[in-house]
Amino acid sequence: MTAPGAGTDAGTGTGTVLVVEDEPSIADVLAIALRYHRFEVMVAGTVREALTLAERTRPDVALLDIMLPDGDGRALGRELRSRRPELALVFLTARDAPAEIVGALGFGDDYITKPFNIDEVVARINAVLRRTRSVDVLPQRPPLRYGDLELDESTYSVHRAGGTVELTPTEYALLRFLVRNGGRIVPKEQLLRHVWQYEHTPPESTVVETYISYLRRKLDALGPPVITTRRGVGYGLA
């Protein structure tokens, strides 16, 4: 981990972050860096502490370690999301634990592998908040449509063939970008820039492939396959 604030401007995010990490040295570094970047920060070392803090202070995003002394960070994330569906979730995972990543991304908004660069953590939290926070929209803003898909831009809800599709905020952002590009194939690098706000594409990143698989599973339950793959290039809508 690099020093808090190294190489970045302190004038970044605003909001409240719940850091759930049982290793005090890591929790301290995260808290110092996030406060430097003007976030309000709460720190919990256990599932029990995290649930109490979240209920009392209502954070905007939770940064959750997977392995906690009294439970699993993924189960904690599910509980937090069930209480507050708008809460953004970012998971801290071990680099050599792909099963943890897949499990977390089933309902979370992003993940960060350990060991991490602290500036990347700050940037990723800012990016998650930009795409998950409620924003002011025009009351009569028309829905986005593609085939039998309809995305309501006022309520951030999705329907297909008359059925409701329950998506996480990041899944919604990904589908919206694909719909806005119509039948074009969108390169993976472009999806990472526009949906995940990555300035530089991590060479080993499989986040796009993982989210595409979740979108396919949810959308294909209500009709024929709608997402197409151009191998080695990117994704689009059929």
PDB file of C-alpha atoms in Angstrom:
ATOM      1  CA  MET A   1       0.000   0.000   0.000  1.00  0.00           C
ATOM      2  CA  THR A   2       1.228   3.497  -0.825  1.00  0.00           C
ATOM      3  CA  ALA A   3       1.034   6.438   1.551  1.00  0.00           C
ATOM      4  CA  PRO A   4      -2.372   8.116   1.895  1.00  0.00           C
ATOM      5  CA  GLY A   5      -2.877  10.815  -0.700  1.00  0.00           C
ATOM      6  CA  ALA A   6       0.313  10.037  -2.600  1.00  0.00           C
ATOM      7  CA  GLY A   7       0.065  11.328  -6.133  1.00  0.00           C
ATOM      8  CA  THR A   8      -3.503  12.617  -5.881  1.00  0.00           C
ATOM      9  CA  ASP A   9      -5.436  15.787  -5.169  1.00  0.00           C
ATOM     10  CA  ALA A  10      -7.292  15.955  -1.867  1.00  0.00           C
ATOM     11  CA  GLY A  11     -10.329  17.577  -3.491  1.00  0.00           C
ATOM     12  CA  THR A  12     -12.175  14.415  -4.501  1.00  0.00           C
ATOM     13  CA  GLY A  13     -15.131  12.644  -2.985  1.00  0.00           C
ATOM     14  CA  THR A  14     -17.754  13.605  -0.472  1.00  0.00           C
ATOM     15  CA  GLY A  15     -19.988  11.196   1.373  1.00  0.00           C
ATOM     16  CA  THR A  16     -19.791   8.655   4.176  1.00  0.00           C
ATOM     17  CA  VAL A  17     -17.809   5.423   3.923  1.00  0.00           C
ATOM     18  CA  LEU A  18     -18.178   2.478   6.273  1.00  0.00           C
ATOM     19  CA  VAL A  19     -14.847   0.619   6.367  1.00  0.00           C
ATOM     20  CA  VAL A  20     -15.186  -2.948   7.682  1.00  0.00           C
ATOM     21  CA  GLU A  21     -11.704  -4.390   8.179  1.00  0.00           C
ATOM     22  CA  ASP A  22     -10.433  -6.397  11.167  1.00  0.00           C
ATOM     23  CA  GLU A  23      -6.729  -5.657  10.575  1.00  0.00           C
ATOM     24  CA  PRO A  24      -6.119  -2.381  12.464  1.00  0.00           C
ATOM     25  CA  SER A  25      -3.155  -1.255  10.350  1.00  0.00           C
ATOM     26  CA  ILE A  26      -5.127  -1.645   7.103  1.00  0.00           C
ATOM     27  CA  ALA A  27      -8.223  -0.013   8.587  1.00  0.00           C
ATOM     28  CA  ASP A  28      -6.139   2.946   9.772  1.00  0.00           C
ATOM     29  CA  VAL A  29      -4.542   3.500   6.363  1.00  0.00           C
ATOM     30  CA  LEU A  30      -7.924   3.359   4.635  1.00  0.00           C
ATOM     31  CA  ALA A  31      -9.532   5.728   7.136  1.00  0.00           C
ATOM     32  CA  ILE A  32      -6.693   8.276   6.958  1.00  0.00           C
ATOM     33  CA  ALA A  33      -6.667   8.276   3.162  1.00  0.00           C
ATOM     34  CA  LEU A  34     -10.437   8.586   2.812  1.00  0.00           C
ATOM     35  CA  ARG A  35     -10.619  11.402   5.362  1.00  0.00           C
ATOM     36  CA  TYR A  36      -7.806  13.160   3.518  1.00  0.00           C
ATOM     37  CA  HIS A  37     -10.036  13.021   0.451  1.00  0.00           C
ATOM     38  CA  ARG A  38     -12.919  14.614   2.377  1.00  0.00           C
ATOM     39  CA  PHE A  39     -14.997  11.534   3.115  1.00  0.00           C
ATOM     40  CA  GLU A  40     -16.655  10.958   6.439  1.00  0.00           C
ATOM     41  CA  VAL A  41     -15.355   7.588   7.639  1.00  0.00           C
ATOM     42  CA  MET A  42     -16.616   5.016  10.135  1.00  0.00           C
ATOM     43  CA  VAL A  43     -14.545   1.945  10.964  1.00  0.00           C
ATOM     44  CA  ALA A  44     -15.780  -1.436  12.180  1.00  0.00           C
ATOM     45  CA  GLY A  45     -13.763  -4.567  12.831  1.00  0.00           C
ATOM     46  CA  THR A  46     -16.634  -7.056  13.031  1.00  0.00           C
ATOM     47  CA  VAL A  47     -19.977  -7.827  11.413  1.00  0.00           C
ATOM     48  CA  ARG A  48     -21.786  -6.843  14.604  1.00  0.00           C
ATOM     49  CA  GLU A  49     -20.063  -3.452  14.809  1.00  0.00           C
ATOM     50  CA  ALA A  50     -20.719  -2.811  11.117  1.00  0.00           C
ATOM     51  CA  LEU A  51     -24.457  -3.491  11.400  1.00  0.00           C
ATOM     52  CA  THR A  52     -24.744  -1.176  14.400  1.00  0.00           C
ATOM     53  CA  LEU A  53     -22.822   1.650  12.686  1.00  0.00           C
ATOM     54  CA  ALA A  54     -24.752   1.281   9.428  1.00  0.00           C
ATOM     55  CA  GLU A  55     -28.065   1.479  11.234  1.00  0.00           C
ATOM     56  CA  ARG A  56     -27.045   4.552  13.207  1.00  0.00           C
ATOM     57  CA  THR A  57     -25.268   6.623  10.552  1.00  0.00           C
ATOM     58  CA  ARG A  58     -26.528   5.417   7.109  1.00  0.00           C
ATOM     59  CA  PRO A  59     -23.317   5.433   5.007  1.00  0.00           C
ATOM     60  CA  ASP A  60     -23.252   5.996   1.249  1.00  0.00           C
ATOM     61  CA  VAL A  61     -20.821   3.154   0.543  1.00  0.00           C
ATOM     62  CA  ALA A  62     -19.494   0.184   2.509  1.00  0.00           C
ATOM     63  CA  LEU A  63     -15.932  -1.050   1.940  1.00  0.00           C
ATOM     64  CA  LEU A  64     -16.012  -4.649   3.173  1.00  0.00           C
ATOM     65  CA  ASP A  65     -13.278  -7.164   3.820  1.00  0.00           C
ATOM     66  CA  ILE A  66     -14.406 -10.679   2.869  1.00  0.00           C
ATOM     67  CA  MET A  67     -12.872 -12.430   5.884  1.00  0.00           C
ATOM     68  CA  LEU A  68     -14.104 -11.083   9.227  1.00  0.00           C
ATOM     69  CA  PRO A  69     -13.665 -12.592  12.701  1.00  0.00           C
ATOM     70  CA  ASP A  70     -17.376 -13.106  13.320  1.00  0.00           C
ATOM     71  CA  GLY A  71     -18.679 -13.738   9.815  1.00  0.00           C
ATOM     72  CA  ASP A  72     -18.386 -13.404   6.057  1.00  0.00           C
ATOM     73  CA  GLY A  73     -18.166  -9.993   4.391  1.00  0.00           C
ATOM     74  CA  ARG A  74     -20.382 -11.149   1.543  1.00  0.00           C
ATOM     75  CA  ALA A  75     -23.144 -12.151   3.944  1.00  0.00           C
ATOM     76  CA  LEU A  76     -22.719  -8.794   5.673  1.00  0.00           C
ATOM     77  CA  GLY A  77     -23.036  -7.053   2.318  1.00  0.00           C
ATOM     78  CA  ARG A  78     -26.268  -8.895   1.563  1.00  0.00           C
ATOM     79  CA  GLU A  79     -27.686  -7.904   4.944  1.00  0.00           C
ATOM     80  CA  LEU A  80     -26.682  -4.254   4.501  1.00  0.00           C
ATOM     81  CA  ARG A  81     -28.150  -4.183   0.979  1.00  0.00           C
ATOM     82  CA  SER A  82     -31.412  -5.762   2.176  1.00  0.00           C
ATOM     83  CA  ARG A  83     -31.751  -2.975   4.751  1.00  0.00           C
ATOM     84  CA  ARG A  84     -30.749  -0.217   2.339  1.00  0.00           C
ATOM     85  CA  PRO A  85     -30.984  -1.143  -1.365  1.00  0.00           C
ATOM     86  CA  GLU A  86     -29.295   2.117  -2.410  1.00  0.00           C
ATOM     87  CA  LEU A  87     -26.113   1.417  -0.402  1.00  0.00           C
ATOM     88  CA  ALA A  88     -23.058   0.925  -2.615  1.00  0.00           C
ATOM     89  CA  LEU A  89     -20.873  -2.107  -1.812  1.00  0.00           C
ATOM     90  CA  VAL A  90     -17.148  -2.489  -2.540  1.00  0.00           C
ATOM     91  CA  PHE A  91     -15.342  -5.654  -1.438  1.00  0.00           C
ATOM     92  CA  LEU A  92     -11.716  -6.190  -0.451  1.00  0.00           C
ATOM     93  CA  THR A  93     -10.563  -9.645  -1.583  1.00  0.00           C
ATOM     94  CA  ALA A  94      -7.406 -11.741  -1.720  1.00  0.00           C
ATOM     95  CA  ARG A  95      -5.801 -11.662  -5.172  1.00  0.00           C
ATOM     96  CA  ASP A  96      -5.704 -15.472  -5.363  1.00  0.00           C
ATOM     97  CA  ALA A  97      -9.371 -16.007  -4.475  1.00  0.00           C
ATOM     98  CA  PRO A  98     -11.449 -15.881  -7.698  1.00  0.00           C
ATOM     99  CA  ALA A  99     -14.393 -17.573  -5.964  1.00  0.00           C
ATOM    100  CA  GLU A 100     -14.560 -14.649  -3.525  1.00  0.00           C
ATOM    101  CA  ILE A 101     -14.628 -12.188  -6.423  1.00  0.00           C
ATOM    102  CA  VAL A 102     -17.400 -14.003  -8.284  1.00  0.00           C
ATOM    103  CA  GLY A 103     -19.458 -14.346  -5.115  1.00  0.00           C
ATOM    104  CA  ALA A 104     -19.052 -10.690  -4.226  1.00  0.00           C
ATOM    105  CA  LEU A 105     -19.889  -9.360  -7.677  1.00  0.00           C
ATOM    106  CA  GLY A 106     -23.190 -11.224  -7.700  1.00  0.00           C
ATOM    107  CA  PHE A 107     -24.668  -8.274  -5.807  1.00  0.00           C
ATOM    108  CA  GLY A 108     -21.838  -5.820  -5.090  1.00  0.00           C
ATOM    109  CA  ASP A 109     -20.718  -2.840  -7.137  1.00  0.00           C
ATOM    110  CA  ASP A 110     -16.953  -3.368  -7.314  1.00  0.00           C
ATOM    111  CA  TYR A 111     -14.057  -5.232  -5.752  1.00  0.00           C
ATOM    112  CA  ILE A 112     -10.443  -4.371  -4.915  1.00  0.00           C
ATOM    113  CA  THR A 113      -7.755  -7.007  -4.567  1.00  0.00           C
ATOM    114  CA  LYS A 114      -5.131  -7.094  -1.823  1.00  0.00           C
ATOM    115  CA  PRO A 115      -2.459  -5.810  -1.691  1.00  0.00           C
ATOM    116  CA  PHE A 116      -3.895  -2.560  -3.023  1.00  0.00           C
ATOM    117  CA  ASN A 117      -2.777   0.947  -3.920  1.00  0.00           C
ATOM    118  CA  ILE A 118      -4.574   3.412  -1.646  1.00  0.00           C
ATOM    119  CA  ASP A 119      -5.084   5.932  -4.460  1.00  0.00           C
ATOM    120  CA  GLU A 120      -6.857   3.229  -6.445  1.00  0.00           C
ATOM    121  CA  VAL A 121      -9.182   2.569  -3.510  1.00  0.00           C
ATOM    122  CA  VAL A 122     -10.140   6.253  -3.342  1.00  0.00           C
ATOM    123  CA  ALA A 123     -10.649   6.429  -7.109  1.00  0.00           C
ATOM    124  CA  ARG A 124     -12.781   3.297  -7.186  1.00  0.00           C
ATOM    125  CA  ILE A 125     -15.000   4.500  -4.326  1.00  0.00           C
ATOM    126  CA  ASN A 126     -15.490   7.820  -6.113  1.00  0.00           C
ATOM    127  CA  ALA A 127     -16.376   5.968  -9.322  1.00  0.00           C
ATOM    128  CA  VAL A 128     -18.873   3.699  -7.562  1.00  0.00           C
ATOM    129  CA  LEU A 129     -20.580   6.669  -5.924  1.00  0.00           C
ATOM    130  CA  ARG A 130     -20.826   8.517  -9.241  1.00  0.00           C
ATOM    131  CA  ARG A 131     -22.710   5.662 -10.830  1.00  0.00           C
ATOM    132  CA  THR A 132     -24.844   4.553  -7.869  1.00  0.00           C
ATOM    133  CA  ARG A 133     -25.916   7.772  -6.192  1.00  0.00           C
ATOM    134  CA  SER A 134     -29.322   9.189  -6.980  1.00  0.00           C
ATOM    135  CA  VAL A 135     -29.128  12.219  -9.244  1.00  0.00           C
ATOM    136  CA  ASP A 136     -31.654  14.850 -10.223  1.00  0.00           C
ATOM    137  CA  VAL A 137     -33.472  13.849 -13.415  1.00  0.00           C
ATOM    138  CA  LEU A 138     -36.116  15.523 -15.505  1.00  0.00           C
ATOM    139  CA  PRO A 139     -39.624  14.460 -14.403  1.00  0.00           C
ATOM    140  CA  GLN A 140     -40.617  13.553 -17.957  1.00  0.00           C
ATOM    141  CA  ARG A 141     -37.330  11.990 -18.987  1.00  0.00           C
ATOM    142  CA  PRO A 142     -38.268   9.327 -21.557  1.00  0.00           C
ATOM    143  CA  PRO A 143     -37.344   5.673 -20.996  1.00  0.00           C
ATOM    144  CA  LEU A 144     -34.578   4.013 -22.974  1.00  0.00           C
ATOM    145  CA  ARG A 145     -35.809   1.201 -25.231  1.00  0.00           C
ATOM    146  CA  TYR A 146     -34.129  -1.516 -27.235  1.00  0.00           C
ATOM    147  CA  GLY A 147     -36.235  -4.381 -28.554  1.00  0.00           C
ATOM    148  CA  ASP A 148     -38.314  -5.644 -25.638  1.00  0.00           C
ATOM    149  CA  LEU A 149     -36.041  -3.917 -23.098  1.00  0.00           C
ATOM    150  CA  GLU A 150     -37.172  -0.736 -21.335  1.00  0.00           C
ATOM    151  CA  LEU A 151     -35.040   1.245 -18.887  1.00  0.00           C
ATOM    152  CA  ASP A 152     -36.868   3.851 -16.810  1.00  0.00           C
ATOM    153  CA  GLU A 153     -34.370   6.689 -16.297  1.00  0.00           C
ATOM    154  CA  SER A 154     -36.455   8.251 -13.521  1.00  0.00           C
ATOM    155  CA  THR A 155     -36.728   5.174 -11.293  1.00  0.00           C
ATOM    156  CA  TYR A 156     -33.658   3.251 -12.563  1.00  0.00           C
ATOM    157  CA  SER A 157     -35.841   0.193 -13.115  1.00  0.00           C
ATOM    158  CA  VAL A 158     -35.650  -2.304 -15.981  1.00  0.00           C
ATOM    159  CA  HIS A 159     -38.393  -4.275 -17.687  1.00  0.00           C
ATOM    160  CA  ARG A 160     -38.257  -6.929 -20.366  1.00  0.00           C
ATOM    161  CA  ALA A 161     -41.291  -8.351 -22.132  1.00  0.00           C
ATOM    162  CA  GLY A 162     -43.500  -7.000 -19.339  1.00  0.00           C
ATOM    163  CA  GLY A 163     -41.400  -8.506 -16.550  1.00  0.00           C
ATOM    164  CA  THR A 164     -39.267  -6.637 -14.023  1.00  0.00           C
ATOM    165  CA  VAL A 165     -35.507  -7.257 -14.012  1.00  0.00           C
ATOM    166  CA  GLU A 166     -33.848  -6.651 -10.638  1.00  0.00           C
ATOM    167  CA  LEU A 167     -30.380  -5.180 -11.265  1.00  0.00           C
ATOM    168  CA  THR A 168     -27.668  -3.769  -9.025  1.00  0.00           C
ATOM    169  CA  PRO A 169     -26.687  -0.143  -9.741  1.00  0.00           C
ATOM    170  CA  THR A 170     -23.575  -1.262 -11.628  1.00  0.00           C
ATOM    171  CA  GLU A 171     -25.509  -3.812 -13.682  1.00  0.00           C
ATOM    172  CA  TYR A 172     -27.966  -1.055 -14.559  1.00  0.00           C
ATOM    173  CA  ALA A 173     -25.148   1.285 -15.607  1.00  0.00           C
ATOM    174  CA  LEU A 174     -23.639  -1.419 -17.826  1.00  0.00           C
ATOM    175  CA  LEU A 175     -26.955  -2.271 -19.490  1.00  0.00           C
ATOM    176  CA  ARG A 176     -27.777   1.414 -19.990  1.00  0.00           C
ATOM    177  CA  PHE A 177     -24.468   1.980 -21.774  1.00  0.00           C
ATOM    178  CA  LEU A 178     -25.083  -1.013 -24.050  1.00  0.00           C
ATOM    179  CA  VAL A 179     -28.631   0.193 -24.823  1.00  0.00           C
ATOM    180  CA  ARG A 180     -27.388   3.698 -25.599  1.00  0.00           C
ATOM    181  CA  ASN A 181     -24.969   2.171 -28.108  1.00  0.00           C
ATOM    182  CA  GLY A 182     -27.746   0.246 -29.824  1.00  0.00           C
ATOM    183  CA  GLY A 183     -26.534  -2.704 -31.859  1.00  0.00           C
ATOM    184  CA  ARG A 184     -22.878  -1.615 -31.857  1.00  0.00           C
ATOM    185  CA  ILE A 185     -20.157  -3.787 -30.356  1.00  0.00           C
ATOM    186  CA  VAL A 186     -18.639  -1.824 -27.461  1.00  0.00           C
ATOM    187  CA  PRO A 187     -14.980  -2.646 -26.704  1.00  0.00           C
ATOM    188  CA  LYS A 188     -14.199  -3.899 -23.202  1.00  0.00           C
ATOM    189  CA  GLU A 189     -11.818  -0.958 -22.639  1.00  0.00           C
ATOM    190  CA  GLN A 190     -14.617   1.500 -23.405  1.00  0.00           C
ATOM    191  CA  LEU A 191     -16.953  -0.234 -20.953  1.00  0.00           C
ATOM    192  CA  LEU A 192     -14.304  -0.038 -18.235  1.00  0.00           C
ATOM    193  CA  ARG A 193     -13.837   3.692 -18.858  1.00  0.00           C
ATOM    194  CA  HIS A 194     -17.494   4.674 -19.057  1.00  0.00           C
ATOM    195  CA  VAL A 195     -19.119   2.274 -16.566  1.00  0.00           C
ATOM    196  CA  TRP A 196     -16.338   1.677 -14.040  1.00  0.00           C
ATOM    197  CA  GLN A 197     -14.525   5.000 -14.565  1.00  0.00           C
ATOM    198  CA  TYR A 198     -11.161   3.252 -14.966  1.00  0.00           C
ATOM    199  CA  GLU A 199      -8.547   5.636 -16.337  1.00  0.00           C
ATOM    200  CA  HIS A 200      -6.178   2.747 -17.028  1.00  0.00           C
ATOM    201  CA  THR A 201      -7.423  -0.746 -17.788  1.00  0.00           C
ATOM    202  CA  PRO A 202      -6.064  -3.355 -15.336  1.00  0.00           C
ATOM    203  CA  PRO A 203      -4.603  -6.029 -17.637  1.00  0.00           C
ATOM    204  CA  GLU A 204      -5.899  -8.896 -15.489  1.00  0.00           C
ATOM    205  CA  SER A 205      -9.363  -7.417 -14.897  1.00  0.00           C
ATOM    206  CA  THR A 206     -12.317  -9.730 -15.528  1.00  0.00           C
ATOM    207  CA  VAL A 207     -14.919  -7.386 -14.043  1.00  0.00           C
ATOM    208  CA  VAL A 208     -16.649  -6.783 -17.403  1.00  0.00           C
ATOM    209  CA  GLU A 209     -16.927 -10.500 -18.185  1.00  0.00           C
ATOM    210  CA  THR A 210     -18.299 -11.184 -14.717  1.00  0.00           C
ATOM    211  CA  TYR A 211     -20.971  -8.492 -14.910  1.00  0.00           C
ATOM    212  CA  ILE A 212     -21.936  -9.507 -18.450  1.00  0.00           C
ATOM    213  CA  SER A 213     -22.550 -13.045 -17.180  1.00  0.00           C
ATOM    214  CA  TYR A 214     -24.803 -11.751 -14.406  1.00  0.00           C
ATOM    215  CA  LEU A 215     -26.723  -9.537 -16.830  1.00  0.00           C
ATOM    216  CA  ARG A 216     -27.207 -12.438 -19.224  1.00  0.00           C
ATOM    217  CA  ARG A 217     -28.539 -14.684 -16.483  1.00  0.00           C
ATOM    218  CA  LYS A 218     -31.109 -12.090 -15.408  1.00  0.00           C
ATOM    219  CA  LEU A 219     -32.171 -10.911 -18.867  1.00  0.00           C
ATOM    220  CA  ASP A 220     -32.281 -14.344 -20.513  1.00  0.00           C
ATOM    221  CA  ALA A 221     -34.738 -15.525 -17.870  1.00  0.00           C
ATOM    222  CA  LEU A 222     -37.368 -13.354 -19.597  1.00  0.00           C
ATOM    223  CA  GLY A 223     -36.591 -13.959 -23.254  1.00  0.00           C
ATOM    224  CA  PRO A 224     -34.058 -15.061 -25.862  1.00  0.00           C
ATOM    225  CA  PRO A 225     -30.393 -14.097 -25.454  1.00  0.00           C
ATOM    226  CA  VAL A 226     -29.981 -10.344 -25.975  1.00  0.00           C
ATOM    227  CA  ILE A 227     -26.275  -9.702 -25.259  1.00  0.00           C
ATOM    228  CA  THR A 228     -23.796 -10.687 -27.947  1.00  0.00           C
ATOM    229  CA  THR A 229     -20.046 -11.228 -27.661  1.00  0.00           C
ATOM    230  CA  ARG A 230     -17.403 -10.350 -30.249  1.00  0.00           C
ATOM    231  CA  ARG A 231     -14.515 -12.433 -28.952  1.00  0.00           C
ATOM    232  CA  GLY A 232     -11.430 -10.362 -28.296  1.00  0.00           C
ATOM    233  CA  VAL A 233     -13.335  -7.114 -28.935  1.00  0.00           C
ATOM    234  CA  GLY A 234     -16.303  -6.498 -26.666  1.00  0.00           C
ATOM    235  CA  TYR A 235     -20.073  -6.753 -26.214  1.00  0.00           C
ATOM    236  CA  GLY A 236     -23.295  -5.458 -27.710  1.00  0.00           C
ATOM    237  CA  LEU A 237     -27.027  -6.093 -27.988  1.00  0.00           C
ATOM    238  CA  ALA A 238     -28.559  -8.483 -30.501  1.00  0.00           C
TER     239      ALA A 238
END
